[in-house]
mmCIF file with all atom_site columns, C-alpha atoms in Angstrom:
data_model
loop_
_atom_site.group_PDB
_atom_site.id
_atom_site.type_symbol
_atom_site.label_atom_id
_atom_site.label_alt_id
_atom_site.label_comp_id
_atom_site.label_asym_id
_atom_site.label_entity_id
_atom_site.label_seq_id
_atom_site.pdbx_PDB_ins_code
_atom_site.Cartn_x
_atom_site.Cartn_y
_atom_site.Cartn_z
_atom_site.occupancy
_atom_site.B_iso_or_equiv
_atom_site.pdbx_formal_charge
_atom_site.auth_seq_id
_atom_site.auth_comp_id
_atom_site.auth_asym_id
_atom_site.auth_atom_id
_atom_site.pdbx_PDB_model_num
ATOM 1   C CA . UNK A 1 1   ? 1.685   23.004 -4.756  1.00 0.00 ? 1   UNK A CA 1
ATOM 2   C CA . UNK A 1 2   ? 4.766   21.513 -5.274  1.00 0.00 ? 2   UNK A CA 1
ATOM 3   C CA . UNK A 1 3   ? 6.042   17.784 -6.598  1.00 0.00 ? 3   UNK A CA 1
ATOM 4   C CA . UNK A 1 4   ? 8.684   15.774 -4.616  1.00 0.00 ? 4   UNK A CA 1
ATOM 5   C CA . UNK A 1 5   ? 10.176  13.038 -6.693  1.00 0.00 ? 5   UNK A CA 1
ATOM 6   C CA . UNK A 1 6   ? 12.103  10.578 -4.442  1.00 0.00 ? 6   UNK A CA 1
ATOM 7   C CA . UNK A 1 7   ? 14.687  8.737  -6.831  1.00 0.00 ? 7   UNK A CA 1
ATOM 8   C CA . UNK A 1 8   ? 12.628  8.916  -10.171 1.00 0.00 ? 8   UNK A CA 1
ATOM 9   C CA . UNK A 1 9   ? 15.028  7.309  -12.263 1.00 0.00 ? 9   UNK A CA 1
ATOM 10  C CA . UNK A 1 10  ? 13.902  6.845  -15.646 1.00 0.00 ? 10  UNK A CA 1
ATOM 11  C CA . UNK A 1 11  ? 14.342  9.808  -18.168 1.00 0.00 ? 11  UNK A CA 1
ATOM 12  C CA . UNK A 1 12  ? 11.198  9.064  -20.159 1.00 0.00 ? 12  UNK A CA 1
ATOM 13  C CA . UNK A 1 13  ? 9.016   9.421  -16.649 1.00 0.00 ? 13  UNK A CA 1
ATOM 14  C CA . UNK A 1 14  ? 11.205  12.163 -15.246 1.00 0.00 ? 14  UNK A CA 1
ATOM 15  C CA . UNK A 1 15  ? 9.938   14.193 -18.742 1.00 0.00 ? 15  UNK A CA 1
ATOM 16  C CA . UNK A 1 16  ? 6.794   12.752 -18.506 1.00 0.00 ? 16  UNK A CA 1
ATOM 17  C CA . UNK A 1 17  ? 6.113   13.748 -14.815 1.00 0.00 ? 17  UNK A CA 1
ATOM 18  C CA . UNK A 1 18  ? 7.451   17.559 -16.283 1.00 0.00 ? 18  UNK A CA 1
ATOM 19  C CA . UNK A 1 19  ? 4.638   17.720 -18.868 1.00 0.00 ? 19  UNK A CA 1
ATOM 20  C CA . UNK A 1 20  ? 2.186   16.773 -16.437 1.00 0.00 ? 20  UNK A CA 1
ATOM 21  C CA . UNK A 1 21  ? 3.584   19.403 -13.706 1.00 0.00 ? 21  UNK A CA 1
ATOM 22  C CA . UNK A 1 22  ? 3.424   22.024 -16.372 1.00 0.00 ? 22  UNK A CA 1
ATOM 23  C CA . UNK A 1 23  ? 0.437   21.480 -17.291 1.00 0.00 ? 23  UNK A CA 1
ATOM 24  C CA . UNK A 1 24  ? -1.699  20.889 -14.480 1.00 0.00 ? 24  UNK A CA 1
ATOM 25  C CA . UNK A 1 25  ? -0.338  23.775 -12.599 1.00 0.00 ? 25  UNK A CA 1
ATOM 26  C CA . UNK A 1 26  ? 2.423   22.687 -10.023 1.00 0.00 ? 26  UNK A CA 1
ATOM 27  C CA . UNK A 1 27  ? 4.694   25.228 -8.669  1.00 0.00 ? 27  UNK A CA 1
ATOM 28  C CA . UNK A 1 28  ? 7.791   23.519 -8.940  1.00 0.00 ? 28  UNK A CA 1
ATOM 29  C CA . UNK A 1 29  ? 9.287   19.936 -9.044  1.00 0.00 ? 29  UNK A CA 1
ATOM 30  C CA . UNK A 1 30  ? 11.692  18.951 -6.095  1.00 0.00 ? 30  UNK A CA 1
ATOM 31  C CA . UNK A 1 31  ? 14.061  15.856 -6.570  1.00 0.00 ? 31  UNK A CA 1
ATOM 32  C CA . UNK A 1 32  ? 16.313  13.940 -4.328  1.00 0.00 ? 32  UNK A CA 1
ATOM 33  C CA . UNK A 1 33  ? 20.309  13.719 -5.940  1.00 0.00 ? 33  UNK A CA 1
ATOM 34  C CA . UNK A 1 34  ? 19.854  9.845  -6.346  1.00 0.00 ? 34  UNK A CA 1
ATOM 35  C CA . UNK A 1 35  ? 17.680  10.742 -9.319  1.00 0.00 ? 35  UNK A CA 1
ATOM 36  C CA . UNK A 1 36  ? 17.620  11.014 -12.829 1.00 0.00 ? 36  UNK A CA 1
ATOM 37  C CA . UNK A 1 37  ? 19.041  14.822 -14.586 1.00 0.00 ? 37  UNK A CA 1
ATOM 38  C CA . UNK A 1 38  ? 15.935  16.951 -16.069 1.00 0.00 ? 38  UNK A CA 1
ATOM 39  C CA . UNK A 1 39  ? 18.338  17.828 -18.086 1.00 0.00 ? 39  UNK A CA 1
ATOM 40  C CA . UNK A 1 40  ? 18.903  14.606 -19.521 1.00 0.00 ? 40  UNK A CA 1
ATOM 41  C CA . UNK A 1 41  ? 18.197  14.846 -23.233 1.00 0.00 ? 41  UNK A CA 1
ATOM 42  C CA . UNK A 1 42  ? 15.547  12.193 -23.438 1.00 0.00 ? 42  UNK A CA 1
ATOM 43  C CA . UNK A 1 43  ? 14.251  13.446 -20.270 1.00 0.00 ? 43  UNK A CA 1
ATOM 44  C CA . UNK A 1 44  ? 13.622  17.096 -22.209 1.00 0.00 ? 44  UNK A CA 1
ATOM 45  C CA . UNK A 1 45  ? 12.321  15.452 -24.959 1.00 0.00 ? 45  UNK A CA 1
ATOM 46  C CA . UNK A 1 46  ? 9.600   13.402 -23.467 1.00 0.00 ? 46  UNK A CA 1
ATOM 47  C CA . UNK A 1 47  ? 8.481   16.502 -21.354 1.00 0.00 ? 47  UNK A CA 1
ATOM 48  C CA . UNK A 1 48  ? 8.181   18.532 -25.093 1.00 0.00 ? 48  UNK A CA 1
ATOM 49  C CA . UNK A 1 49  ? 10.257  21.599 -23.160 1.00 0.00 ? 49  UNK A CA 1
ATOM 50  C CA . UNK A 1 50  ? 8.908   21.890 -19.957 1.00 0.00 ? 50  UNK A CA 1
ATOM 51  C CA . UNK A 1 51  ? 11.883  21.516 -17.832 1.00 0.00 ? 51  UNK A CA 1
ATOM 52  C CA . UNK A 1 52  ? 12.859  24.631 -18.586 1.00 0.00 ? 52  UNK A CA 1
ATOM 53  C CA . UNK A 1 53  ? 9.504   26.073 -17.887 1.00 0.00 ? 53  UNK A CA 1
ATOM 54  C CA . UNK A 1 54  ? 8.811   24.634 -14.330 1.00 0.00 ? 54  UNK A CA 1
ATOM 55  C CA . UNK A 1 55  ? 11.113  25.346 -11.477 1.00 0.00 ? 55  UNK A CA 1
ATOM 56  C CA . UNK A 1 56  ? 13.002  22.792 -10.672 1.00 0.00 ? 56  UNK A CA 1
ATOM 57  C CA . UNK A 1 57  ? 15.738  21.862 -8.185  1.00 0.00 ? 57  UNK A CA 1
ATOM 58  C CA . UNK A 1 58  ? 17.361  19.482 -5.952  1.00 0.00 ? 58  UNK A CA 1
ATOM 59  C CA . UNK A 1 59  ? 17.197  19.094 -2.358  1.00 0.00 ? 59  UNK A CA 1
ATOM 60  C CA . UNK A 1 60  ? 20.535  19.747 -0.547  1.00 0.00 ? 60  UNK A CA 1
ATOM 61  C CA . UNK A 1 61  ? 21.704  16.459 0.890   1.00 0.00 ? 61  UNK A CA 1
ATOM 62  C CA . UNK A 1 62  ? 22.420  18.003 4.595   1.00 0.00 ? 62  UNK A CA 1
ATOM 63  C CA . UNK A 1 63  ? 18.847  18.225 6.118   1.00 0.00 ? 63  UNK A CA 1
ATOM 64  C CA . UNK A 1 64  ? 16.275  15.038 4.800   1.00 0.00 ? 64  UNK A CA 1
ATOM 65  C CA . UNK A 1 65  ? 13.557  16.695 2.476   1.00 0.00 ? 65  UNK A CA 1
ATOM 66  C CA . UNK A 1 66  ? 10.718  16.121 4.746   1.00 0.00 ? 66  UNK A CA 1
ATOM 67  C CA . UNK A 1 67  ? 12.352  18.404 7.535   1.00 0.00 ? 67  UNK A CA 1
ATOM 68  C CA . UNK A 1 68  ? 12.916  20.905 4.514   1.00 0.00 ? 68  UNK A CA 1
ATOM 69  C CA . UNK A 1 69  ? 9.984   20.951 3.250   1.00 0.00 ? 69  UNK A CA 1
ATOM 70  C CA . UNK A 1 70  ? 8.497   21.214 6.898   1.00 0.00 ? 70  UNK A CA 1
ATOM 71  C CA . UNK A 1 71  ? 10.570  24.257 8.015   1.00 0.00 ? 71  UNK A CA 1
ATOM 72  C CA . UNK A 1 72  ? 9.443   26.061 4.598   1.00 0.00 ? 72  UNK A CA 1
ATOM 73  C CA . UNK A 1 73  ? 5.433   25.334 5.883   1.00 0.00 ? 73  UNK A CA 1
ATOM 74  C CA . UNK A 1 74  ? 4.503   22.691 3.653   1.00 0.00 ? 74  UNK A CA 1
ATOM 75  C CA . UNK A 1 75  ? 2.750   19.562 4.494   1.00 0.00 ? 75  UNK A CA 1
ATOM 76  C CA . UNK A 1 76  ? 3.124   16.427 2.928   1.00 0.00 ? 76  UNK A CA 1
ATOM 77  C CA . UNK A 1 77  ? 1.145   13.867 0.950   1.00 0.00 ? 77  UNK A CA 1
ATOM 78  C CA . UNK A 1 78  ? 3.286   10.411 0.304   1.00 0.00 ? 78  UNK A CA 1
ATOM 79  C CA . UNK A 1 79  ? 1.446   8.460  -2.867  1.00 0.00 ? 79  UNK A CA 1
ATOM 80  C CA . UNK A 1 80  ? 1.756   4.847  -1.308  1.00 0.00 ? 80  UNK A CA 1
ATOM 81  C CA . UNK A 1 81  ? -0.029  1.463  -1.904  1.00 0.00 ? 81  UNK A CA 1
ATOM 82  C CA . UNK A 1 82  ? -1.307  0.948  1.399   1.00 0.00 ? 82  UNK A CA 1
ATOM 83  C CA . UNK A 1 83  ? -4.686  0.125  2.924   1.00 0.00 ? 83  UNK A CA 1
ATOM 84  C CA . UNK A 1 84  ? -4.503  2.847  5.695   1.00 0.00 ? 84  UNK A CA 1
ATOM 85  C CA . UNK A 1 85  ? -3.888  5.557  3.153   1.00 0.00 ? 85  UNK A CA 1
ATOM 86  C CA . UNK A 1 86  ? -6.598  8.640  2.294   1.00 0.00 ? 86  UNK A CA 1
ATOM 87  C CA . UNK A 1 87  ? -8.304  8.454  -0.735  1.00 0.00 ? 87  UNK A CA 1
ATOM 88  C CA . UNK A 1 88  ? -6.763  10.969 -2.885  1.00 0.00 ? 88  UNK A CA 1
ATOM 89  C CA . UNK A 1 89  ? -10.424 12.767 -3.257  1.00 0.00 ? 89  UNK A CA 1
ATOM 90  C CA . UNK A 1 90  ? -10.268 13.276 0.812   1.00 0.00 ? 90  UNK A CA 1
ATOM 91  C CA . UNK A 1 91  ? -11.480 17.009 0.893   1.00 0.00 ? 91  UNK A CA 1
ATOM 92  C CA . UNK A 1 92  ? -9.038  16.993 3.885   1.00 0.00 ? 92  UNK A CA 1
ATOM 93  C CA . UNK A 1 93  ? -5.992  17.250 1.366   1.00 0.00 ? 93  UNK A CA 1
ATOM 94  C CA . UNK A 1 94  ? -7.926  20.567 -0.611  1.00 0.00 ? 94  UNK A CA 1
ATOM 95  C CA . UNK A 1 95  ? -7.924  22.529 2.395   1.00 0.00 ? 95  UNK A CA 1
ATOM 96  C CA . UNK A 1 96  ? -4.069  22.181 2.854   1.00 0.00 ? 96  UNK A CA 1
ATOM 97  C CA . UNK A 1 97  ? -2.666  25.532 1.469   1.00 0.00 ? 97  UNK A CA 1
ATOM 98  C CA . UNK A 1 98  ? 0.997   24.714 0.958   1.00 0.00 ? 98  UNK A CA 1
ATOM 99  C CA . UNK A 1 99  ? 1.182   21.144 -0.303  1.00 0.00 ? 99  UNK A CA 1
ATOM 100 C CA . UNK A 1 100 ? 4.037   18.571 -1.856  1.00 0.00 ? 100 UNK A CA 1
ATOM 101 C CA . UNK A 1 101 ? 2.708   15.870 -3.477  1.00 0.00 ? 101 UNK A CA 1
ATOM 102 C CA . UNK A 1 102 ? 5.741   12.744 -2.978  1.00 0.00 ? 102 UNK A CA 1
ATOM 103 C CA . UNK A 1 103 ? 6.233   10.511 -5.391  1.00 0.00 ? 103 UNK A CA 1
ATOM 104 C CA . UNK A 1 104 ? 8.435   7.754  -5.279  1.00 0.00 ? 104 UNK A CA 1
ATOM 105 C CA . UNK A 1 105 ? 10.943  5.627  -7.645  1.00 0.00 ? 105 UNK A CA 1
ATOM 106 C CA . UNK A 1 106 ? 9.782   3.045  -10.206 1.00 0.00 ? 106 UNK A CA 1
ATOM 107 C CA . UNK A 1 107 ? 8.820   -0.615 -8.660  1.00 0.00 ? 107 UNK A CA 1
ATOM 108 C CA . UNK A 1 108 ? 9.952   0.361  -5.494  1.00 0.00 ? 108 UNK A CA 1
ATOM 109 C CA . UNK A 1 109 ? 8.077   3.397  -4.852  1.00 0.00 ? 109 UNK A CA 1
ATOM 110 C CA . UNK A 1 110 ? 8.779   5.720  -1.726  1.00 0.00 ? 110 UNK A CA 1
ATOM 111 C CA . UNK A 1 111 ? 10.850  4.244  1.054   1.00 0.00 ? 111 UNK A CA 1
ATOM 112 C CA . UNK A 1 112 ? 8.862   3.251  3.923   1.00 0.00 ? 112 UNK A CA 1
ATOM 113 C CA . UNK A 1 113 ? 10.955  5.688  6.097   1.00 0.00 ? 113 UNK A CA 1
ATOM 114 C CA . UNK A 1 114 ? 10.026  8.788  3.599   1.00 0.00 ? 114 UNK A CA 1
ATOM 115 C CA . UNK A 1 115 ? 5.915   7.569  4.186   1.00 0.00 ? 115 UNK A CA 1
ATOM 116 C CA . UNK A 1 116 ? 6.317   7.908  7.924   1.00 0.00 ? 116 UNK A CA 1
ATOM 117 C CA . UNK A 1 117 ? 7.729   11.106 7.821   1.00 0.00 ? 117 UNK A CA 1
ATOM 118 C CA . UNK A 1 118 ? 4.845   12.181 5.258   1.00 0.00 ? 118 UNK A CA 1
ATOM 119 C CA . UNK A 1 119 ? 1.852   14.193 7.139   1.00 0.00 ? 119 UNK A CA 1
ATOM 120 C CA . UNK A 1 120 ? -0.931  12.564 4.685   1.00 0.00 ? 120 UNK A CA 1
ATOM 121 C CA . UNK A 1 121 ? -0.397  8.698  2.862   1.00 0.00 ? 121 UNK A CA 1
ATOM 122 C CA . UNK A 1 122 ? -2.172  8.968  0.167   1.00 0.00 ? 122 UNK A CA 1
ATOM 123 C CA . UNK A 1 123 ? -4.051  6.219  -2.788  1.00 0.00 ? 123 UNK A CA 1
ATOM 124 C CA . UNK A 1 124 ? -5.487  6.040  -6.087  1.00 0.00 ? 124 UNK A CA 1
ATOM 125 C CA . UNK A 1 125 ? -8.529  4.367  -6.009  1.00 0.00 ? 125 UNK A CA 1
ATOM 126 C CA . UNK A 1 126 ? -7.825  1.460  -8.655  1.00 0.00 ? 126 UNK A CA 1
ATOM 127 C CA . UNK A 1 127 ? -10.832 -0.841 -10.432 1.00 0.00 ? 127 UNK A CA 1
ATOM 128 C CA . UNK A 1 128 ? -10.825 -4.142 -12.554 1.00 0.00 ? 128 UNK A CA 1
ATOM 129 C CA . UNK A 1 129 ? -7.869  -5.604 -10.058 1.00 0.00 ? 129 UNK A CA 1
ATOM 130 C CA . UNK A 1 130 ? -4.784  -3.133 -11.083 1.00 0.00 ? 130 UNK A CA 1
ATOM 131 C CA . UNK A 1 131 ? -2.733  -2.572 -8.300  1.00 0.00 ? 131 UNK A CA 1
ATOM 132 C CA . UNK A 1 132 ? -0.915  0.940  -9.352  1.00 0.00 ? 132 UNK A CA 1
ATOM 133 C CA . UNK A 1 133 ? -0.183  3.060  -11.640 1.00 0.00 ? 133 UNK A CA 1
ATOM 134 C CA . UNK A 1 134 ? 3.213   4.161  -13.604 1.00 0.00 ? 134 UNK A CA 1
ATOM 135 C CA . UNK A 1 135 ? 5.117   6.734  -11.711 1.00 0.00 ? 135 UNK A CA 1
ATOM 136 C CA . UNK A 1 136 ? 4.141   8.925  -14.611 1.00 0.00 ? 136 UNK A CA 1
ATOM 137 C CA . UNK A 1 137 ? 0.711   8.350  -14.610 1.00 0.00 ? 137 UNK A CA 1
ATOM 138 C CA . UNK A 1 138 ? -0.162  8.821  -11.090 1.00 0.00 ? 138 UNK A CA 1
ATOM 139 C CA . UNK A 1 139 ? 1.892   12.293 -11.006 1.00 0.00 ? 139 UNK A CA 1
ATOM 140 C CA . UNK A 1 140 ? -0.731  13.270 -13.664 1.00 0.00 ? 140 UNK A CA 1
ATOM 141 C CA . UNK A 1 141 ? -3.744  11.919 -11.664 1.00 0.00 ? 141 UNK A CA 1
ATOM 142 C CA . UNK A 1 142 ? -2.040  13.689 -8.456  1.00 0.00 ? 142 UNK A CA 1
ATOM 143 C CA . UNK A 1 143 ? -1.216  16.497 -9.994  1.00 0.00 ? 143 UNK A CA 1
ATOM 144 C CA . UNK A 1 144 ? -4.721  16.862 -11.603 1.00 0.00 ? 144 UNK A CA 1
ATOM 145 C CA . UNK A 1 145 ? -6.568  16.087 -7.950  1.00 0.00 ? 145 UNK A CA 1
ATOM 146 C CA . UNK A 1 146 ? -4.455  17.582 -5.319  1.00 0.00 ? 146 UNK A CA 1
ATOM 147 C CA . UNK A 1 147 ? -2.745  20.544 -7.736  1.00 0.00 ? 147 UNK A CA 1
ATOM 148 C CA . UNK A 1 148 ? -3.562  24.385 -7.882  1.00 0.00 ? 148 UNK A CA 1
ATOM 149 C CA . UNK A 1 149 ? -6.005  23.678 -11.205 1.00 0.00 ? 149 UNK A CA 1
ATOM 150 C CA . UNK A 1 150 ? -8.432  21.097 -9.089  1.00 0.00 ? 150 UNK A CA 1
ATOM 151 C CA . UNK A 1 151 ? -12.228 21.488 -9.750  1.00 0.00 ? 151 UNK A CA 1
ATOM 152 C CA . UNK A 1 152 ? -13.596 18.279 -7.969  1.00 0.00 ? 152 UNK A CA 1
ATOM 153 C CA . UNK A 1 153 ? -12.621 15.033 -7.188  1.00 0.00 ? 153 UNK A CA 1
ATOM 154 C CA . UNK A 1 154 ? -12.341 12.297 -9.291  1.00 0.00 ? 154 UNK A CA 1
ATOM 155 C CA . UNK A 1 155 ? -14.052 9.669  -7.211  1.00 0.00 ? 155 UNK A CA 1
ATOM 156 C CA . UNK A 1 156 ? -16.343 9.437  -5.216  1.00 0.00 ? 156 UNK A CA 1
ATOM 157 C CA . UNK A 1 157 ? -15.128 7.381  -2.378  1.00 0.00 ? 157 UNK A CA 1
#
């Protein structure tokens, strides 16, 4: 299992998304160049070291991820706010063995291009009228449900 983040900007999520990939298990993190630096130092301090404990790198601008990621056997689940998408408890997602979980920049979230080219749009079932999540704090629910460490689904739905 590895995490895609598509233009994460902020530091403080980029180190925050790090201390959630570290600890729940991913693989490795995978960033497009239009994001922020790990290595930024806020972005080291908010993920208390773990940049330098998950592998990290960024995709060569030549070939789009998605073909990248596709040519290495992975399949793709896009986090997106829209009413098609799977829930992310769909056992579906559990039985794929090499997965990258995309997240996308603050506000914006993932370019409408990048969900198309996803294999699986995923959602975050949300309660009491919230519409999403921080970048941060989905990666964490994401990373908990659809990483190498998940036990059972959060939801039932």
């Amino acid at each position: 299992r590895v995490a895609v983040l598509e233009n994460v900007m902020n530091p403080t999520n980029l180190g925050a998304i790090f201390r959630s990939a570290a600890a729940l298990g991913m693989d490795g993190v995978l960033l497009t160049s239009a994001g922020s630096d790990p290595l930024y130092r806020r972005a080291v301090r908010v993920s208390m070291g773990t940049v330098f404990q998950v592998p990290w790198t960024y995709f060569p601008q030549e070939t789009p991820w998605p073909e990248q990621l596709r040519a290495l056997g992975f399949q793709t689940a896009a986090l997106a706010l829209r009413e098609d998408a799977l829930s992310i408890a769909d056992t579906r997602l559990k039985a794929v063995e090499r997965l990258a979980v995309v997240l996308g920049t603050e506000g914006d979230g993932l370019a409408a291009e990048s969900i198309a080219q996803c294999d699986y749009t995923v959602r975050i079932p949300m309660s009491h009228g919230v519409d999403s999540l921080n970048v941060a704090a989905a990666s964490a629910v994401a990373f908990y449900q659809m990483g190498p460490m998940a036990e059972g689904p959060l939801s039932k739905t």
